[in-house]
Tab-separated table of N, CA, C and O in Angstrom:
chain	number	residue	atom	x	y	z
A	1	ASN	N	-83.116	-3.060	-94.210
A	1	ASN	CA	-84.567	-3.118	-94.212
A	1	ASN	C	-85.106	-3.667	-95.521
A	1	ASN	O	-86.102	-4.357	-95.516
A	2	GLN	N	-84.475	-3.318	-96.633
A	2	GLN	CA	-84.979	-3.767	-97.921
A	2	GLN	C	-84.950	-5.283	-98.042
A	2	GLN	O	-85.823	-5.875	-98.637
A	3	ALA	N	-83.958	-5.922	-97.455
A	3	ALA	CA	-83.841	-7.370	-97.540
A	3	ALA	C	-84.910	-8.067	-96.712
A	3	ALA	O	-85.294	-9.194	-97.014
A	4	ASN	N	-85.411	-7.423	-95.679
A	4	ASN	CA	-86.390	-8.020	-94.783
A	4	ASN	C	-87.828	-7.634	-95.098
A	4	ASN	O	-88.737	-8.103	-94.448
A	5	SER	N	-88.030	-6.798	-96.068
A	5	SER	CA	-89.364	-6.270	-96.347
A	5	SER	C	-89.848	-6.679	-97.729
A	5	SER	O	-89.093	-6.634	-98.696
A	6	ASP	N	-91.114	-7.083	-97.795
A	6	ASP	CA	-91.711	-7.423	-99.088
A	6	ASP	C	-92.090	-6.171	-99.871
A	6	ASP	O	-92.034	-6.161	-101.089
A	7	ALA	N	-92.493	-5.134	-99.155
A	7	ALA	CA	-92.910	-3.897	-99.817
A	7	ALA	C	-92.340	-2.696	-99.064
A	7	ALA	O	-92.439	-2.616	-97.845
A	8	LEU	N	-91.753	-1.791	-99.821
A	8	LEU	CA	-91.205	-0.575	-99.217
A	8	LEU	C	-92.300	0.478	-99.101
A	8	LEU	O	-93.196	0.548	-99.941
A	9	PRO	N	-92.237	1.329	-98.075
A	9	PRO	CA	-93.192	2.432	-97.991
A	9	PRO	C	-92.997	3.379	-99.175
A	9	PRO	O	-91.869	3.677	-99.557
A	10	VAL	N	-94.105	3.817	-99.752
A	10	VAL	CA	-94.069	4.671	-100.938
A	10	VAL	C	-94.254	6.126	-100.547
A	10	VAL	O	-95.212	6.484	-99.854
A	11	VAL	N	-93.315	6.970	-101.002
A	11	VAL	CA	-93.411	8.416	-100.840
A	11	VAL	C	-93.570	9.003	-102.234
A	11	VAL	O	-92.720	8.798	-103.101
A	12	ALA	N	-94.680	9.708	-102.472
A	12	ALA	CA	-94.976	10.257	-103.793
A	12	ALA	C	-94.826	11.776	-103.773
A	12	ALA	O	-95.422	12.461	-102.937
A	13	PHE	N	-94.021	12.282	-104.696
A	13	PHE	CA	-93.802	13.714	-104.834
A	13	PHE	C	-94.698	14.235	-105.948
A	13	PHE	O	-94.580	13.815	-107.098
A	14	ALA	N	-95.600	15.140	-105.597
A	14	ALA	CA	-96.500	15.729	-106.584
A	14	ALA	C	-95.761	16.784	-107.392
A	14	ALA	O	-95.020	17.603	-106.843
A	15	THR	N	-95.952	16.756	-108.697
A	15	THR	CA	-95.370	17.755	-109.591
A	15	THR	C	-96.490	18.357	-110.433
A	15	THR	O	-97.627	17.926	-110.377
A	16	GLY	N	-96.137	19.356	-111.217
A	16	GLY	CA	-97.095	19.939	-112.139
A	16	GLY	C	-97.487	21.367	-111.816
A	16	GLY	O	-98.281	21.968	-112.531
A	17	HIS	N	-96.942	21.916	-110.734
A	17	HIS	CA	-97.291	23.282	-110.344
A	17	HIS	C	-96.052	24.131	-110.104
A	17	HIS	O	-96.032	24.978	-109.207
A	18	ASN	N	-95.022	23.906	-110.910
A	18	ASN	CA	-93.777	24.677	-110.788
A	18	ASN	C	-93.327	24.784	-109.334
A	18	ASN	O	-93.119	25.885	-108.808
A	19	GLU	N	-93.171	23.633	-108.711
A	19	GLU	CA	-92.781	23.583	-107.304
A	19	GLU	C	-91.507	24.387	-107.061
A	19	GLU	O	-90.575	24.342	-107.846
A	20	MET	N	-91.500	25.118	-105.951
A	20	MET	CA	-90.424	26.066	-105.681
A	20	MET	C	-89.279	25.492	-104.857
A	20	MET	O	-88.268	26.149	-104.669
A	21	ILE	N	-89.433	24.286	-104.345
A	21	ILE	CA	-88.386	23.679	-103.523
A	21	ILE	C	-87.724	22.556	-104.305
A	21	ILE	O	-88.402	21.712	-104.899
A	22	ASP	N	-86.407	22.524	-104.285
A	22	ASP	CA	-85.652	21.432	-104.898
A	22	ASP	C	-85.683	20.248	-103.934
A	22	ASP	O	-85.180	20.329	-102.817
A	23	THR	N	-86.285	19.157	-104.362
A	23	THR	CA	-86.455	17.993	-103.494
A	23	THR	C	-85.432	16.896	-103.758
A	23	THR	O	-85.557	15.798	-103.226
A	24	THR	N	-84.419	17.181	-104.536
A	24	THR	CA	-83.418	16.176	-104.904
A	24	THR	C	-82.780	15.524	-103.688
A	24	THR	O	-82.700	14.294	-103.592
A	25	THR	N	-82.328	16.316	-102.739
A	25	THR	CA	-81.653	15.775	-101.554
A	25	THR	C	-82.609	14.949	-100.702
A	25	THR	O	-82.253	13.866	-100.226
A	26	LEU	N	-83.826	15.430	-100.517
A	26	LEU	CA	-84.813	14.684	-99.740
A	26	LEU	C	-85.097	13.336	-100.386
A	26	LEU	O	-85.176	12.309	-99.704
A	27	LYS	N	-85.227	13.318	-101.708
A	27	LYS	CA	-85.464	12.054	-102.418
A	27	LYS	C	-84.302	11.086	-102.228
A	27	LYS	O	-84.504	9.890	-102.017
A	28	GLN	N	-83.091	11.589	-102.284
A	28	GLN	CA	-81.909	10.744	-102.083
A	28	GLN	C	-81.886	10.161	-100.675
A	28	GLN	O	-81.600	8.975	-100.487
A	29	ILE	N	-82.202	10.979	-99.687
A	29	ILE	CA	-82.220	10.507	-98.299
A	29	ILE	C	-83.278	9.419	-98.121
A	29	ILE	O	-83.036	8.380	-97.493
A	30	LEU	N	-84.456	9.652	-98.667
A	30	LEU	CA	-85.522	8.658	-98.552
A	30	LEU	C	-85.141	7.356	-99.255
A	30	LEU	O	-85.354	6.265	-98.709
A	31	ASN	N	-84.583	7.460	-100.459
A	31	ASN	CA	-84.148	6.257	-101.184
A	31	ASN	C	-83.113	5.482	-100.386
A	31	ASN	O	-83.163	4.250	-100.321
A	32	THR	N	-82.191	6.173	-99.789
A	32	THR	CA	-81.128	5.543	-99.002
A	32	THR	C	-81.675	4.861	-97.749
A	32	THR	O	-81.075	3.926	-97.239
A	33	ASN	N	-82.823	5.321	-97.289
A	33	ASN	CA	-83.403	4.796	-96.057
A	33	ASN	C	-84.640	3.930	-96.297
A	33	ASN	O	-85.591	3.940	-95.515
A	34	SER	N	-84.610	3.187	-97.379
A	34	SER	CA	-85.606	2.144	-97.655
A	34	SER	C	-87.017	2.653	-97.935
A	34	SER	O	-88.002	2.066	-97.490
A	35	PHE	N	-87.118	3.745	-98.659
A	35	PHE	CA	-88.408	4.214	-99.147
A	35	PHE	C	-88.426	4.088	-100.659
A	35	PHE	O	-87.404	4.270	-101.316
A	36	ASP	N	-89.587	3.783	-101.208
A	36	ASP	CA	-89.777	3.779	-102.650
A	36	ASP	C	-90.258	5.178	-103.024
A	36	ASP	O	-91.376	5.569	-102.690
A	37	VAL	N	-89.421	5.947	-103.679
A	37	VAL	CA	-89.726	7.337	-104.018
A	37	VAL	C	-90.216	7.403	-105.461
A	37	VAL	O	-89.562	6.906	-106.374
A	38	VAL	N	-91.395	8.007	-105.648
A	38	VAL	CA	-91.960	8.170	-106.988
A	38	VAL	C	-92.407	9.614	-107.170
A	38	VAL	O	-92.656	10.327	-106.202
A	39	GLU	N	-92.493	10.024	-108.420
A	39	GLU	CA	-93.055	11.329	-108.772
A	39	GLU	C	-94.318	11.092	-109.582
A	39	GLU	O	-94.412	10.121	-110.325
A	40	PHE	N	-95.267	11.990	-109.432
A	40	PHE	CA	-96.460	11.943	-110.273
A	40	PHE	C	-96.941	13.364	-110.522
A	40	PHE	O	-96.772	14.238	-109.687
A	41	ASN	N	-97.486	13.565	-111.704
A	41	ASN	CA	-98.035	14.869	-112.057
A	41	ASN	C	-99.481	14.893	-111.587
A	41	ASN	O	-100.329	14.202	-112.152
A	42	ILE	N	-99.739	15.653	-110.549
A	42	ILE	CA	-101.067	15.670	-109.949
A	42	ILE	C	-102.131	16.207	-110.917
A	42	ILE	O	-103.308	15.907	-110.775
A	43	MET	N	-101.703	16.947	-111.930
A	43	MET	CA	-102.639	17.501	-112.908
A	43	MET	C	-103.159	16.421	-113.855
A	43	MET	O	-104.313	16.463	-114.271
A	44	THR	N	-102.320	15.436	-114.181
A	44	THR	CA	-102.678	14.489	-115.236
A	44	THR	C	-102.681	13.026	-114.800
A	44	THR	O	-103.140	12.174	-115.555
A	45	GLU	N	-102.157	12.744	-113.606
A	45	GLU	CA	-102.054	11.357	-113.158
A	45	GLU	C	-102.769	11.162	-111.826
A	45	GLU	O	-102.951	12.112	-111.070
A	46	GLU	N	-103.107	9.920	-111.563
A	46	GLU	CA	-103.677	9.581	-110.274
A	46	GLU	C	-102.550	9.442	-109.251
A	46	GLU	O	-101.392	9.248	-109.607
A	47	ILE	N	-102.898	9.527	-107.989
A	47	ILE	CA	-101.916	9.301	-106.928
A	47	ILE	C	-101.489	7.841	-107.016
A	47	ILE	O	-102.337	6.950	-107.095
A	48	PRO	N	-100.188	7.574	-107.034
A	48	PRO	CA	-99.716	6.194	-107.187
A	48	PRO	C	-100.280	5.269	-106.104
A	48	PRO	O	-100.445	5.653	-104.944
A	49	GLU	N	-100.559	4.053	-106.519
A	49	GLU	CA	-101.101	3.048	-105.613
A	49	GLU	C	-100.124	2.781	-104.468
A	49	GLU	O	-98.912	2.807	-104.653
A	50	ASN	N	-100.660	2.517	-103.310
A	50	ASN	CA	-99.895	2.209	-102.100
A	50	ASN	C	-99.089	3.385	-101.551
A	50	ASN	O	-98.201	3.188	-100.722
A	51	THR	N	-99.389	4.601	-101.991
A	51	THR	CA	-98.690	5.779	-101.472
A	51	THR	C	-99.032	5.954	-100.004
A	51	THR	O	-100.195	5.938	-99.620
A	52	GLN	N	-97.998	6.116	-99.193
A	52	GLN	CA	-98.201	6.327	-97.766
A	52	GLN	C	-97.930	7.769	-97.353
A	52	GLN	O	-98.336	8.197	-96.288
A	53	LEU	N	-97.233	8.507	-98.210
A	53	LEU	CA	-96.914	9.904	-97.911
A	53	LEU	C	-96.848	10.675	-99.225
A	53	LEU	O	-96.202	10.234	-100.166
A	54	ILE	N	-97.543	11.805	-99.283
A	54	ILE	CA	-97.485	12.677	-100.459
A	54	ILE	C	-96.741	13.947	-100.056
A	54	ILE	O	-97.042	14.553	-99.019
A	55	VAL	N	-95.779	14.341	-100.882
A	55	VAL	CA	-95.027	15.569	-100.641
A	55	VAL	C	-95.506	16.623	-101.641
A	55	VAL	O	-95.448	16.408	-102.851
A	56	LEU	N	-95.990	17.735	-101.120
A	56	LEU	CA	-96.396	18.883	-101.931
A	56	LEU	C	-95.346	19.956	-101.677
A	56	LEU	O	-95.401	20.665	-100.684
A	57	ALA	N	-94.397	20.053	-102.576
A	57	ALA	CA	-93.204	20.882	-102.357
A	57	ALA	C	-93.408	22.327	-102.796
A	57	ALA	O	-92.864	22.784	-103.782
A	58	THR	N	-94.199	23.051	-102.051
A	58	THR	CA	-94.449	24.470	-102.275
A	58	THR	C	-94.816	24.785	-103.728
A	58	THR	O	-94.029	25.361	-104.477
A	59	PRO	N	-96.022	24.399	-104.144
A	59	PRO	CA	-96.452	24.711	-105.498
A	59	PRO	C	-96.572	26.225	-105.695
A	59	PRO	O	-96.952	26.952	-104.781
A	60	SER	N	-96.254	26.679	-106.899
A	60	SER	CA	-96.323	28.118	-107.168
A	60	SER	C	-97.648	28.526	-107.813
A	60	SER	O	-97.886	29.714	-108.025
A	61	THR	N	-98.482	27.549	-108.122
A	61	THR	CA	-99.817	27.840	-108.651
A	61	THR	C	-100.845	27.060	-107.839
A	61	THR	O	-100.518	26.061	-107.191
A	62	ASP	N	-102.084	27.521	-107.881
A	62	ASP	CA	-103.151	26.881	-107.107
A	62	ASP	C	-103.543	25.542	-107.718
A	62	ASP	O	-103.463	25.342	-108.936
A	63	TYR	N	-104.010	24.644	-106.853
A	63	TYR	CA	-104.549	23.370	-107.308
A	63	TYR	C	-105.959	23.580	-107.834
A	63	TYR	O	-106.698	24.433	-107.338
A	64	THR	N	-106.333	22.779	-108.820
A	64	THR	CA	-107.691	22.828	-109.347
A	64	THR	C	-108.608	22.059	-108.407
A	64	THR	O	-108.156	21.302	-107.540
A	65	GLN	N	-109.905	22.214	-108.604
A	65	GLN	CA	-110.862	21.476	-107.781
A	65	GLN	C	-110.693	19.973	-107.989
A	65	GLN	O	-110.804	19.196	-107.035
A	66	GLU	N	-110.389	19.552	-109.210
A	66	GLU	CA	-110.170	18.128	-109.491
A	66	GLU	C	-108.958	17.594	-108.709
A	66	GLU	O	-108.994	16.496	-108.149
A	67	GLU	N	-107.892	18.370	-108.671
A	67	GLU	CA	-106.694	17.959	-107.929
A	67	GLU	C	-106.971	17.898	-106.428
A	67	GLU	O	-106.536	16.966	-105.740
A	68	LEU	N	-107.712	18.863	-105.928
A	68	LEU	CA	-108.075	18.855	-104.514
A	68	LEU	C	-108.953	17.654	-104.187
A	68	LEU	O	-108.822	17.052	-103.107
A	69	SER	N	-109.806	17.283	-105.115
A	69	SER	CA	-110.650	16.093	-104.918
A	69	SER	C	-109.797	14.832	-104.839
A	69	SER	O	-110.083	13.930	-104.036
A	70	LYS	N	-108.747	14.753	-105.660
A	70	LYS	CA	-107.829	13.615	-105.589
A	70	LYS	C	-107.187	13.531	-104.216
A	70	LYS	O	-107.092	12.453	-103.618
A	71	LEU	N	-106.738	14.675	-103.709
A	71	LEU	CA	-106.100	14.701	-102.399
A	71	LEU	C	-107.098	14.363	-101.294
A	71	LEU	O	-106.773	13.612	-100.359
A	72	ASP	N	-108.329	14.866	-101.396
A	72	ASP	CA	-109.363	14.540	-100.408
A	72	ASP	C	-109.651	13.038	-100.397
A	72	ASP	O	-109.761	12.434	-99.339
A	73	ALA	N	-109.772	12.454	-101.580
A	73	ALA	CA	-110.044	11.014	-101.675
A	73	ALA	C	-108.895	10.221	-101.069
A	73	ALA	O	-109.118	9.223	-100.372
A	74	TYR	N	-107.670	10.650	-101.303
A	74	TYR	CA	-106.507	9.972	-100.721
A	74	TYR	C	-106.550	10.041	-99.199
A	74	TYR	O	-106.312	9.059	-98.502
A	75	LEU	N	-106.848	11.209	-98.656
A	75	LEU	CA	-106.860	11.390	-97.210
A	75	LEU	C	-107.992	10.614	-96.530
A	75	LEU	O	-107.868	10.232	-95.367
A	76	ASN	N	-109.074	10.393	-97.256
A	76	ASN	CA	-110.188	9.616	-96.696
A	76	ASN	C	-109.857	8.145	-96.741
A	76	ASN	O	-110.309	7.346	-96.035
């Protein structure tokens, strides 16, 4: 798929809230299957451009209103 595609689908893993699930294996599977896997700190960074899927891996702390606004804007 990578050879036939100009752009890979982007999967962004949100960090910054002491996520309780280890996503290492999921990231490896996605990378192996032609996804561009990125991490971003939802507290301090914007959602990466062209993100098609955001993974929120069981955060252990609540999101701030600003972070929720970022997610709302992405979903709209």
